[in-house]
Structures are given as C-alpha cells and as structure tokens.
Amino acid sequence: RKEVEQDPGPFNVPEGATVAFNCTYSNSASQSFFWYRQDCRKEPKLLMSVYSSGNEDGRFTAQLNRASQYISLLIRDSKLSDSATYLCVVNAKSFQKLVFGTGTRLLVSP
Amino acid sequence: DTGVSQDPRHKITKRGQNVTFRCDPISEHNRLYWYRQTLGQGPEFLTYFQNEAQLEKSRLLSDRFSAERPKGSFSTLEIQRTEQGDSAMYLCAIPAVNQETQYFGPGTRLLVL
C-alpha cells in the first residue's frame, strides 16, 4: 500500500464548477501536510499547507482530518488556469523527506 | 523563482553512459534534497544533505547513483551505467523558511535510449 493515496483522475469539469480532491495517508506519525500543484513538464509548486482547523486561500480550501488520516482540497469556481495535477504531500519527520501521492489530474474546460 | 537552478534541463543519453546533474541553490541553505519523478507518479525521495553530509538515502538510490555536496552549497547527482529505467525527471529541493516544506528547482529531464 502506498503511503499517500490519491485518485489519479482525470477530473473533467466545466469552468465555474466546484471540484473536490481527496487523499489518505497511512503514517499516523505524519506531522505536516500540503497540496502542491504541478503543470505539465514543470516542477511541483506549493499550493497551500493543510491544517486540522482548515484553511482557505481564495477559491481554494484545504482540510485535514487526523483521526481519519484524510486530506481534502476544494476548488470553487474553477478556472481554465486551474488545469494541472494536484499532489497531496505529507512530511512524516521534521526536516526530512516529503512523501507525495501520485497526483490527481484536473482538466477544466470552457 | 524558487531560488534553485538545475543543469542541464534536459539530457538524452545512451544506455550504459554516465550522466551528472547539478543543483545550485541561489542562497545558502543547510539542507538540500533530491527527488526523482517518473511518468504518472509523484516525486519520490532519493537523498538529502545537511551541509556537506549526506544523511539519508532511499533504497531507490542503487549503487550506480552517487550524490555529493562538497562545499555545502551546490550538489551533484551522478548516475553510472545508465539504464532505460533511469529515465525520469530529477528534482532538487531546498527547505522553506519554516523548514516544514520544500521548494523545487525546475528539474533535469533524463531520457535513456
């Protein structure tokens, strides 16, 4: 079983739609949680950190459920420019490696 | 700009050849990380450095792979006797200010024929 599991998609949605991605992680010792965005043939870029209290950045909302070891990302009012792969990431040990899911591909169409 | 450059950006080589990649953080960082990403997968941790010391290596890092960070600044990753399975994007990363997450360089895309 992979340490971080995501549905690879693709998710095909029209502009303006709301889309949600989910992720589960297996290591209960995981300490920090993130969503990264990766455009085709580019490096991953940090989208946002994820906290138990939930956090929002514009159209993006992330949530962590430690009891269920579950992480979510909600994108409201999807834009064409949101088309990318969204990577769920955990950091099990401070200052050491990040563990990535396989990524969920999002395609937003006009 | 994430503050990390990588060179070369693309490399095509024949099976059996040796290749070397370089990662240059723009400013000083005590930690530096290498990851590998194959098609359809997320990046996978390879190794990391604390200054000059290589402190952790993934089992993905076979004995054909060697990494160095001689002066605690730039780092090199060498692959000897390349195999087709080594084809991937090799990513270098530096820690964020809060040390919780990392910023990635643009990567070196390797194709082994």
Coordinates of N, CA and C in Angstrom, one line a residue:
Chain A
R1 N 0.8 -1.2 0.0 CA 0.0 0.0 0.0 C 0.9 1.2 0.0
K2 N 0.5 2.2 -0.8 CA 1.3 3.5 -0.9 C 1.1 4.3 0.4
E3 N 2.1 5.0 0.7 CA 2.0 5.8 2.0 C 1.0 7.0 1.8
V4 N 0.8 7.5 0.6 CA -0.1 8.6 0.3 C -0.9 8.1 -0.9
E5 N -2.2 8.1 -0.8 CA -3.1 7.6 -1.9 C -4.0 8.7 -2.4
Q6 N -4.0 8.8 -3.7 CA -4.9 9.7 -4.3 C -5.6 9.1 -5.5
D7 N -6.7 9.5 -5.9 CA -7.4 9.1 -7.1 C -6.7 9.9 -8.3
P8 N -6.1 9.2 -9.3 CA -5.3 9.8 -10.3 C -6.2 10.7 -11.3
G9 N -7.5 10.4 -11.3 CA -8.3 11.2 -12.2 C -8.2 10.6 -13.6
P10 N -8.4 11.4 -14.7 CA -8.6 12.9 -14.6 C -10.0 13.3 -14.2
F11 N -10.1 14.4 -13.6 CA -11.3 15.0 -13.3 C -11.6 16.0 -14.4
N12 N -12.6 15.9 -15.2 CA -13.0 16.8 -16.2 C -14.2 17.6 -15.7
V13 N -14.0 18.9 -15.6 CA -15.1 19.8 -15.1 C -15.2 21.0 -16.0
P14 N -16.4 21.6 -16.0 CA -16.6 22.9 -16.8 C -16.1 24.0 -16.0
E15 N -15.8 25.1 -16.6 CA -15.5 26.4 -15.9 C -16.6 26.7 -15.0
G16 N -16.2 27.2 -13.8 CA -17.2 27.6 -12.8 C -17.6 26.5 -11.9
A17 N -17.3 25.3 -12.1 CA -17.7 24.1 -11.3 C -16.8 24.1 -10.0
T18 N -17.4 23.4 -9.0 CA -16.7 23.2 -7.8 C -16.2 21.7 -7.8
V19 N -14.9 21.5 -7.5 CA -14.3 20.2 -7.6 C -13.6 19.9 -6.3
A20 N -13.7 18.6 -5.8 CA -13.0 18.2 -4.6 C -12.1 17.1 -4.8
F21 N -10.9 17.2 -4.2 CA -9.9 16.1 -4.3 C -9.7 15.5 -2.9
N22 N -9.5 14.2 -2.8 CA -9.3 13.6 -1.5 C -8.0 12.8 -1.5
C23 N -7.5 12.6 -0.3 CA -6.2 11.9 -0.2 C -6.2 11.3 1.2
T24 N -5.6 10.1 1.2 CA -5.4 9.4 2.5 C -3.9 9.1 2.7
Y25 N -3.5 9.1 4.0 CA -2.1 8.8 4.3 C -2.1 7.7 5.3
S26 N -1.0 6.9 5.3 CA -1.0 5.7 6.2 C -0.2 5.9 7.4
N27 N 0.8 6.9 7.4 CA 1.7 7.0 8.5 C 1.1 8.0 9.5
S28 N 0.6 7.5 10.7 CA 0.0 8.3 11.7 C 1.0 9.3 12.3
A29 N 2.3 9.1 12.1 CA 3.3 10.0 12.7 C 3.5 11.2 11.8
S30 N 2.8 11.3 10.7 CA 2.9 12.4 9.7 C 2.6 13.7 10.5
Q31 N 3.4 14.7 10.2 CA 3.3 15.9 11.0 C 2.8 17.1 10.2
S32 N 3.2 17.2 9.0 CA 2.9 18.4 8.1 C 2.2 17.9 6.8
F33 N 1.3 18.7 6.3 CA 0.5 18.3 5.2 C 0.4 19.4 4.2
F34 N 0.4 19.1 2.9 CA 0.4 20.2 1.9 C -0.3 19.7 0.6
W35 N -0.7 20.6 -0.1 CA -1.1 20.4 -1.5 C -0.1 21.2 -2.4
Y36 N 0.4 20.5 -3.4 CA 1.3 21.1 -4.4 C 0.5 21.0 -5.7
R37 N 0.8 22.0 -6.6 CA 0.3 22.0 -8.0 C 1.5 21.7 -8.9
Q38 N 1.2 20.9 -10.0 CA 2.2 20.7 -11.0 C 1.7 20.8 -12.3
D39 N 2.2 21.7 -13.1 CA 1.8 21.9 -14.5 C 2.7 20.9 -15.3
C40 N 2.2 20.6 -16.5 CA 2.8 19.6 -17.4 C 4.3 20.0 -17.6
R41 N 5.1 19.0 -17.4 CA 6.6 19.2 -17.6 C 7.2 20.3 -16.8
K42 N 6.6 20.6 -15.7 CA 7.2 21.6 -14.8 C 7.4 21.0 -13.4
E43 N 8.1 21.7 -12.5 CA 8.3 21.3 -11.2 C 7.1 21.5 -10.3
P44 N 6.9 20.7 -9.3 CA 5.8 20.9 -8.3 C 6.0 22.2 -7.6
K45 N 4.8 22.9 -7.4 CA 4.9 24.2 -6.7 C 3.9 24.1 -5.5
L46 N 4.3 24.6 -4.4 CA 3.5 24.6 -3.2 C 2.2 25.4 -3.4
L47 N 1.0 24.8 -3.2 CA -0.2 25.5 -3.4 C -0.7 26.0 -2.0
M48 N -0.7 25.1 -1.0 CA -1.1 25.6 0.3 C -0.8 24.5 1.4
S49 N -0.6 24.9 2.6 CA -0.5 24.0 3.7 C -1.8 23.6 4.2
V50 N -1.9 22.5 4.9 CA -3.2 22.0 5.3 C -3.2 21.8 6.8
Y51 N -4.2 22.3 7.5 CA -4.3 22.2 9.0 C -5.6 21.6 9.4
S52 N -5.6 21.1 10.6 CA -6.8 20.5 11.2 C -8.0 21.5 11.2
S53 N -7.6 22.7 11.5 CA -8.7 23.8 11.6 C -9.2 24.2 10.2
G54 N -8.5 23.7 9.2 CA -8.9 24.0 7.8 C -8.3 25.4 7.4
N55 N -8.0 25.6 6.2 CA -7.5 26.9 5.7 C -8.0 27.2 4.3
E56 N -8.2 28.4 4.1 CA -8.8 28.9 2.8 C -7.8 29.9 2.2
D57 N -7.7 29.8 0.9 CA -6.9 30.8 0.1 C -7.6 31.1 -1.1
G58 N -8.4 32.1 -1.1 CA -9.3 32.5 -2.2 C -10.3 31.4 -2.5
R59 N -10.2 30.8 -3.7 CA -11.1 29.8 -4.2 C -10.7 28.4 -3.6
F60 N -9.6 28.3 -3.0 CA -9.1 27.0 -2.5 C -9.3 26.8 -1.0
T61 N -9.8 25.7 -0.6 CA -10.0 25.3 0.8 C -9.4 24.0 1.0
A62 N -8.6 23.9 2.0 CA -7.9 22.6 2.4 C -8.3 22.2 3.8
Q63 N -8.5 20.9 4.0 CA -8.9 20.4 5.3 C -8.1 19.1 5.6
L64 N -7.8 19.0 6.9 CA -7.1 17.8 7.4 C -8.0 17.1 8.5
N65 N -8.1 15.8 8.4 CA -8.8 15.0 9.4 C -7.8 14.0 9.9
R66 N -7.2 14.3 11.1 CA -6.1 13.4 11.6 C -6.6 12.1 12.0
A67 N -7.9 12.1 12.6 CA -8.4 10.8 13.1 C -8.6 9.8 11.9
S68 N -9.1 10.4 10.8 CA -9.3 9.5 9.6 C -8.1 9.4 8.7
Q69 N -7.1 10.2 9.0 CA -5.9 10.3 8.1 C -6.3 10.7 6.7
Y70 N -7.0 11.8 6.6 CA -7.6 12.1 5.3 C -7.4 13.6 5.1
I71 N -7.1 14.0 3.9 CA -6.8 15.3 3.5 C -7.7 15.7 2.3
S72 N -8.2 16.9 2.2 CA -9.0 17.3 1.1 C -8.6 18.6 0.6
L73 N -9.0 18.8 -0.7 CA -8.8 20.1 -1.3 C -10.1 20.4 -2.1
L74 N -10.6 21.6 -1.9 CA -11.8 22.0 -2.6 C -11.5 23.2 -3.5
I75 N -11.9 23.2 -4.7 CA -11.6 24.3 -5.6 C -13.0 24.8 -6.1
R76 N -13.3 26.1 -5.8 CA -14.6 26.6 -6.2 C -14.4 27.5 -7.4
D77 N -15.5 27.6 -8.2 CA -15.5 28.5 -9.4 C -14.2 28.2 -10.2
S78 N -14.1 27.0 -10.7 CA -12.9 26.5 -11.4 C -12.6 27.4 -12.6
K79 N -11.3 27.7 -12.8 CA -10.9 28.5 -14.0 C -10.1 27.5 -14.9
L80 N -10.0 28.0 -16.2 CA -9.2 27.2 -17.1 C -7.8 27.0 -16.6
S81 N -7.3 28.0 -16.0 CA -5.9 28.0 -15.5 C -5.7 27.1 -14.3
D82 N -6.8 26.5 -13.8 CA -6.6 25.6 -12.7 C -6.3 24.2 -13.2
S83 N -6.3 24.0 -14.5 CA -6.0 22.7 -15.1 C -4.5 22.4 -14.8
A84 N -4.3 21.3 -14.1 CA -3.0 20.9 -13.6 C -3.1 19.6 -12.9
T85 N -2.0 19.1 -12.3 CA -2.0 17.9 -11.4 C -1.8 18.4 -10.0
Y86 N -2.7 17.9 -9.1 CA -2.6 18.3 -7.7 C -2.1 17.2 -6.9
L87 N -1.0 17.5 -6.2 CA -0.3 16.5 -5.5 C -0.5 16.6 -4.0
C88 N -0.9 15.6 -3.3 CA -1.1 15.5 -1.9 C 0.3 15.1 -1.3
V89 N 0.7 15.8 -0.3 CA 2.1 15.7 0.3 C 2.0 15.6 1.8
V90 N 2.8 14.7 2.4 CA 2.9 14.7 3.8 C 4.4 14.7 4.2
N91 N 4.7 15.2 5.3 CA 6.1 15.3 5.8 C 6.0 14.5 7.2
A92 N 6.6 13.3 7.2 CA 6.5 12.4 8.3 C 7.5 12.8 9.4
K93 N 8.6 13.3 9.0 CA 9.6 13.6 10.0 C 10.1 15.0 9.7
S94 N 10.2 15.8 10.7 CA 10.6 17.2 10.5 C 12.0 17.2 9.8
F95 N 12.0 18.1 8.8 CA 13.3 18.4 8.1 C 13.7 17.3 7.2
Q96 N 12.9 16.3 7.0 CA 13.4 15.2 6.1 C 12.5 15.1 4.9
K97 N 12.2 13.9 4.5 CA 11.6 13.8 3.1 C 10.2 14.2 3.1
L98 N 9.7 14.6 1.9 CA 8.3 14.8 1.6 C 7.9 13.5 0.9
V99 N 6.7 13.1 1.3 CA 6.1 11.9 0.6 C 4.9 12.3 -0.2
F100 N 4.9 12.1 -1.5 CA 3.9 12.5 -2.5 C 3.0 11.4 -2.8
G101 N 1.7 11.8 -3.1 CA 0.8 10.9 -3.7 C 1.1 10.9 -5.2
T102 N 0.4 10.1 -6.0 CA 0.6 10.1 -7.4 C 0.1 11.3 -8.1
G103 N -0.8 12.1 -7.5 CA -1.3 13.3 -8.1 C -2.7 13.0 -8.7
T104 N -3.5 14.0 -8.7 CA -4.9 14.0 -9.3 C -4.9 15.0 -10.4
R105 N -5.2 14.6 -11.6 CA -5.2 15.5 -12.8 C -6.5 16.1 -12.9
L106 N -6.5 17.5 -13.1 CA -7.7 18.2 -13.2 C -7.7 18.9 -14.6
L107 N -8.8 18.7 -15.4 CA -8.9 19.4 -16.6 C -10.2 20.3 -16.6
V108 N -10.0 21.6 -16.7 CA -11.2 22.5 -16.7 C -11.4 22.9 -18.1
S109 N -12.6 22.7 -18.6 CA -12.9 23.0 -20.0 C -13.9 24.2 -20.1
P110 N -13.8 24.9 -21.2 CA -14.7 26.1 -21.4 C -16.2 25.7 -21.4
Chain B
D1 N 10.3 32.3 -9.2 CA 11.7 31.8 -9.0 C 11.8 31.2 -7.6
T2 N 12.1 29.9 -7.5 CA 12.2 29.2 -6.2 C 13.6 29.3 -5.6
G3 N 14.5 29.9 -6.3 CA 15.8 30.1 -5.7 C 16.7 28.8 -5.9
V4 N 16.3 28.0 -6.9 CA 17.1 26.8 -7.2 C 17.3 26.7 -8.7
S5 N 18.5 26.5 -9.1 CA 18.7 26.2 -10.6 C 19.2 24.8 -10.7
Q6 N 18.9 24.2 -11.9 CA 19.4 22.9 -12.1 C 20.0 22.9 -13.6
D7 N 21.0 22.1 -13.7 CA 21.7 22.0 -15.0 C 22.2 20.6 -15.3
P8 N 21.9 20.0 -16.5 CA 21.2 20.6 -17.6 C 19.7 20.5 -17.3
R9 N 18.9 21.1 -18.1 CA 17.4 21.0 -18.0 C 17.0 19.7 -18.7
H10 N 17.7 19.3 -19.7 CA 17.3 18.1 -20.5 C 18.6 17.3 -20.8
K11 N 18.5 16.0 -20.7 CA 19.7 15.2 -21.1 C 19.2 13.9 -21.8
I12 N 19.7 13.6 -22.9 CA 19.5 12.4 -23.6 C 20.8 11.6 -23.7
T13 N 20.7 10.4 -23.3 CA 22.0 9.6 -23.3 C 21.7 8.2 -23.7
K14 N 22.7 7.5 -24.1 CA 22.5 6.1 -24.4 C 22.8 5.2 -23.2
R15 N 22.1 4.1 -23.2 CA 22.2 3.1 -22.1 C 23.7 2.8 -21.9
G16 N 24.1 2.8 -20.6 CA 25.4 2.4 -20.3 C 26.4 3.6 -20.1
Q17 N 25.9 4.8 -20.5 CA 26.7 6.0 -20.3 C 26.5 6.6 -18.9
N18 N 27.4 7.4 -18.5 CA 27.3 8.1 -17.2 C 26.8 9.5 -17.4
V19 N 26.0 9.9 -16.4 CA 25.5 11.3 -16.5 C 25.7 12.0 -15.2
T20 N 25.8 13.3 -15.2 CA 25.9 14.0 -13.9 C 25.0 15.3 -14.0
F21 N 24.3 15.5 -13.0 CA 23.4 16.6 -12.9 C 23.8 17.5 -11.7
R22 N 23.5 18.8 -11.9 CA 23.9 19.8 -10.9 C 22.8 20.6 -10.4
C23 N 22.8 20.9 -9.1 CA 21.8 21.7 -8.4 C 22.4 22.8 -7.7
D24 N 22.0 24.1 -8.0 CA 22.6 25.2 -7.4 C 21.5 26.1 -6.6
P25 N 21.5 26.0 -5.3 CA 20.6 27.0 -4.6 C 21.2 28.4 -4.8
I26 N 20.4 29.4 -4.9 CA 20.8 30.7 -5.1 C 21.4 31.3 -3.8
S27 N 20.8 31.0 -2.7 CA 21.3 31.4 -1.4 C 21.7 30.2 -0.6
E28 N 22.3 30.5 0.6 CA 22.7 29.4 1.4 C 21.5 28.7 2.1
H29 N 21.6 27.3 2.0 CA 20.6 26.5 2.7 C 21.4 25.3 3.4
N30 N 21.1 25.1 4.6 CA 21.8 23.9 5.2 C 21.4 22.6 4.6
R31 N 20.1 22.5 4.2 CA 19.6 21.3 3.7 C 19.3 21.3 2.2
L32 N 19.5 20.2 1.5 CA 19.3 20.1 0.1 C 18.8 18.7 -0.2
Y33 N 17.8 18.6 -1.0 CA 17.1 17.3 -1.3 C 17.1 16.9 -2.8
W34 N 17.2 15.6 -3.0 CA 17.0 15.1 -4.4 C 15.8 14.2 -4.4
Y35 N 15.0 14.4 -5.5 CA 13.8 13.5 -5.8 C 13.9 13.1 -7.2
R36 N 13.2 12.0 -7.5 CA 13.0 11.5 -8.8 C 11.5 11.4 -9.1
Q37 N 11.1 11.8 -10.3 CA 9.7 11.6 -10.7 C 9.6 10.9 -12.1
T38 N 8.9 9.8 -12.1 CA 8.7 9.1 -13.3 C 7.2 9.4 -13.8
L39 N 7.0 9.1 -15.0 CA 5.7 9.5 -15.7 C 4.5 8.9 -14.9
G40 N 3.6 9.8 -14.6 CA 2.4 9.3 -13.9 C 2.5 9.1 -12.4
Q41 N 3.6 9.5 -11.9 CA 3.9 9.3 -10.4 C 4.2 10.6 -9.8
G42 N 4.1 10.7 -8.5 CA 4.6 11.8 -7.8 C 6.1 11.7 -7.6
P43 N 6.7 12.8 -7.2 CA 8.2 12.7 -6.9 C 8.4 11.7 -5.8
E44 N 9.6 11.1 -5.9 CA 10.0 10.1 -4.8 C 11.3 10.6 -4.3
F45 N 11.4 10.5 -3.0 CA 12.7 11.0 -2.3 C 13.8 10.1 -2.6
L46 N 15.0 10.7 -2.9 CA 16.2 9.9 -3.2 C 17.2 10.1 -2.0
T47 N 17.5 11.3 -1.7 CA 18.5 11.6 -0.7 C 18.5 13.0 -0.2
Y48 N 19.1 13.3 0.9 CA 19.2 14.7 1.4 C 20.5 14.9 2.1
F49 N 20.9 16.2 2.1 CA 22.2 16.7 2.7 C 21.9 17.7 3.8
Q50 N 22.6 17.6 4.8 CA 22.7 18.6 5.8 C 24.1 19.2 5.7
N51 N 24.2 20.4 5.1 CA 25.5 20.9 4.8 C 26.2 19.9 3.8
E52 N 27.4 19.5 4.2 CA 28.2 18.6 3.3 C 27.8 17.1 3.5
A53 N 27.1 16.8 4.6 CA 26.9 15.4 5.0 C 25.6 14.9 4.3
Q54 N 25.7 13.7 3.7 CA 24.6 13.0 3.2 C 24.0 12.2 4.3
L55 N 22.8 12.5 4.7 CA 22.2 12.0 5.9 C 21.2 10.9 5.7
E56 N 20.6 10.8 4.6 CA 19.6 9.8 4.4 C 19.6 9.4 2.9
K57 N 19.5 8.2 2.6 CA 19.4 7.7 1.2 C 18.3 6.7 1.1
S58 N 17.5 6.9 0.1 CA 16.4 6.0 -0.2 C 16.9 4.7 -0.8
R59 N 16.2 3.6 -0.7 CA 16.6 2.4 -1.3 C 16.5 2.5 -2.8
L60 N 15.8 3.5 -3.3 CA 15.8 3.8 -4.8 C 17.2 4.1 -5.3
L61 N 18.0 4.6 -4.4 CA 19.4 5.0 -4.8 C 20.3 3.8 -4.8
S62 N 20.3 3.2 -6.0 CA 21.2 2.0 -6.1 C 22.7 2.4 -6.1
D63 N 23.6 1.4 -6.1 CA 25.0 1.7 -6.1 C 25.5 2.4 -7.4
R64 N 24.6 2.5 -8.4 CA 25.0 3.2 -9.6 C 24.8 4.8 -9.4
F65 N 24.1 5.1 -8.3 CA 23.9 6.5 -8.1 C 24.8 7.0 -7.0
S66 N 25.3 8.2 -7.2 CA 26.1 8.9 -6.1 C 25.8 10.4 -6.1
A67 N 25.7 10.9 -4.9 CA 25.4 12.3 -4.8 C 26.5 12.9 -3.9
E68 N 26.8 14.2 -4.2 CA 27.8 14.9 -3.4 C 27.3 16.3 -3.1
R69 N 27.8 16.9 -2.1 CA 27.6 18.4 -1.8 C 28.9 18.9 -1.1
P70 N 30.0 19.0 -1.9 CA 31.3 19.1 -1.4 C 31.5 20.4 -0.5
K71 N 30.9 21.5 -0.8 CA 31.1 22.7 0.0 C 29.8 23.1 0.7
G72 N 28.9 22.2 0.7 CA 27.6 22.6 1.4 C 26.8 23.6 0.7
S73 N 27.1 23.8 -0.6 CA 26.3 24.8 -1.4 C 25.6 24.0 -2.6
F74 N 26.3 23.9 -3.7 CA 25.7 23.2 -4.8 C 25.8 21.7 -4.6
S75 N 25.1 20.9 -5.3 CA 25.1 19.4 -5.2 C 25.2 18.8 -6.6
T76 N 25.8 17.7 -6.7 CA 25.7 16.9 -7.9 C 25.2 15.5 -7.7
L77 N 24.5 15.0 -8.7 CA 23.9 13.7 -8.7 C 24.5 13.0 -9.9
E78 N 25.2 11.9 -9.7 CA 25.8 11.1 -10.9 C 25.1 9.8 -11.0
I79 N 24.8 9.4 -12.2 CA 24.3 8.0 -12.4 C 25.3 7.3 -13.4
Q80 N 25.8 6.2 -12.9 CA 26.7 5.5 -13.7 C 26.0 4.3 -14.4
R81 N 26.5 4.0 -15.6 CA 25.9 2.9 -16.4 C 24.4 3.0 -16.5
T82 N 24.0 4.1 -17.0 CA 22.5 4.4 -17.1 C 21.7 3.2 -17.7
E83 N 20.5 3.1 -17.2 CA 19.6 2.1 -17.7 C 18.3 2.8 -18.2
Q84 N 17.5 2.2 -19.0 CA 16.3 2.8 -19.5 C 15.4 3.2 -18.4
G85 N 15.4 2.4 -17.3 CA 14.5 2.7 -16.2 C 14.9 3.9 -15.4
D86 N 16.1 4.5 -15.7 CA 16.5 5.7 -15.0 C 15.9 6.9 -15.7
S87 N 15.2 6.7 -16.8 CA 14.5 7.9 -17.4 C 13.5 8.5 -16.5
A88 N 13.6 9.7 -16.2 CA 12.8 10.4 -15.2 C 13.2 11.8 -15.2
M89 N 12.4 12.6 -14.4 CA 12.8 14.0 -14.0 C 13.4 13.9 -12.7
Y90 N 14.6 14.5 -12.6 CA 15.4 14.6 -11.3 C 15.2 16.0 -10.8
L91 N 14.7 16.1 -9.6 CA 14.3 17.3 -8.9 C 15.2 17.6 -7.7
C92 N 15.6 18.8 -7.6 CA 16.4 19.2 -6.4 C 15.5 20.2 -5.6
A93 N 15.6 20.1 -4.3 CA 14.7 21.0 -3.5 C 15.4 21.6 -2.3
I94 N 15.0 22.7 -1.9 CA 15.5 23.4 -0.7 C 14.4 23.6 0.3
P95 N 14.7 23.7 1.6 CA 13.6 23.9 2.6 C 13.1 25.3 2.5
A96 N 11.8 25.4 2.9 CA 11.2 26.7 3.0 C 11.7 27.3 4.3
V97 N 11.4 28.6 4.5 CA 11.9 29.3 5.7 C 11.4 28.6 7.0
N98 N 10.2 28.1 7.0 CA 9.6 27.4 8.2 C 10.1 26.0 8.3
Q99 N 10.9 25.5 7.4 CA 11.5 24.2 7.4 C 10.5 23.1 7.2
E100 N 9.2 23.4 7.1 CA 8.3 22.3 7.0 C 8.1 21.8 5.6
T101 N 8.2 22.6 4.6 CA 8.1 22.1 3.3 C 9.3 22.5 2.4
Q102 N 9.2 22.3 1.2 CA 10.3 22.5 0.3 C 9.9 23.1 -1.0
Y103 N 10.9 23.8 -1.6 CA 10.7 24.4 -2.9 C 11.6 23.7 -3.9
F104 N 11.1 23.5 -5.1 CA 11.8 22.6 -6.1 C 12.4 23.5 -7.2
G105 N 13.5 23.0 -7.6 CA 14.1 23.6 -8.9 C 13.3 23.1 -10.1
P106 N 13.7 23.5 -11.3 CA 13.0 23.2 -12.5 C 13.2 21.8 -12.9
G107 N 14.1 21.1 -12.4 CA 14.4 19.7 -12.7 C 15.3 19.4 -13.9
T108 N 15.8 18.2 -13.9 CA 16.6 17.8 -15.1 C 15.8 16.6 -15.6
R109 N 15.4 16.7 -16.9 CA 14.7 15.6 -17.5 C 15.6 14.7 -18.2
L110 N 15.8 13.4 -17.8 CA 16.7 12.4 -18.4 C 15.9 11.4 -19.2
L111 N 16.4 11.2 -20.4 CA 15.9 10.1 -21.3 C 17.1 9.2 -21.6
V112 N 16.9 8.0 -21.3 CA 18.0 7.0 -21.6 C 17.5 6.1 -22.7
L113 N 18.2 6.1 -23.8 CA 17.8 5.4 -25.0 C 18.4 4.0 -25.1

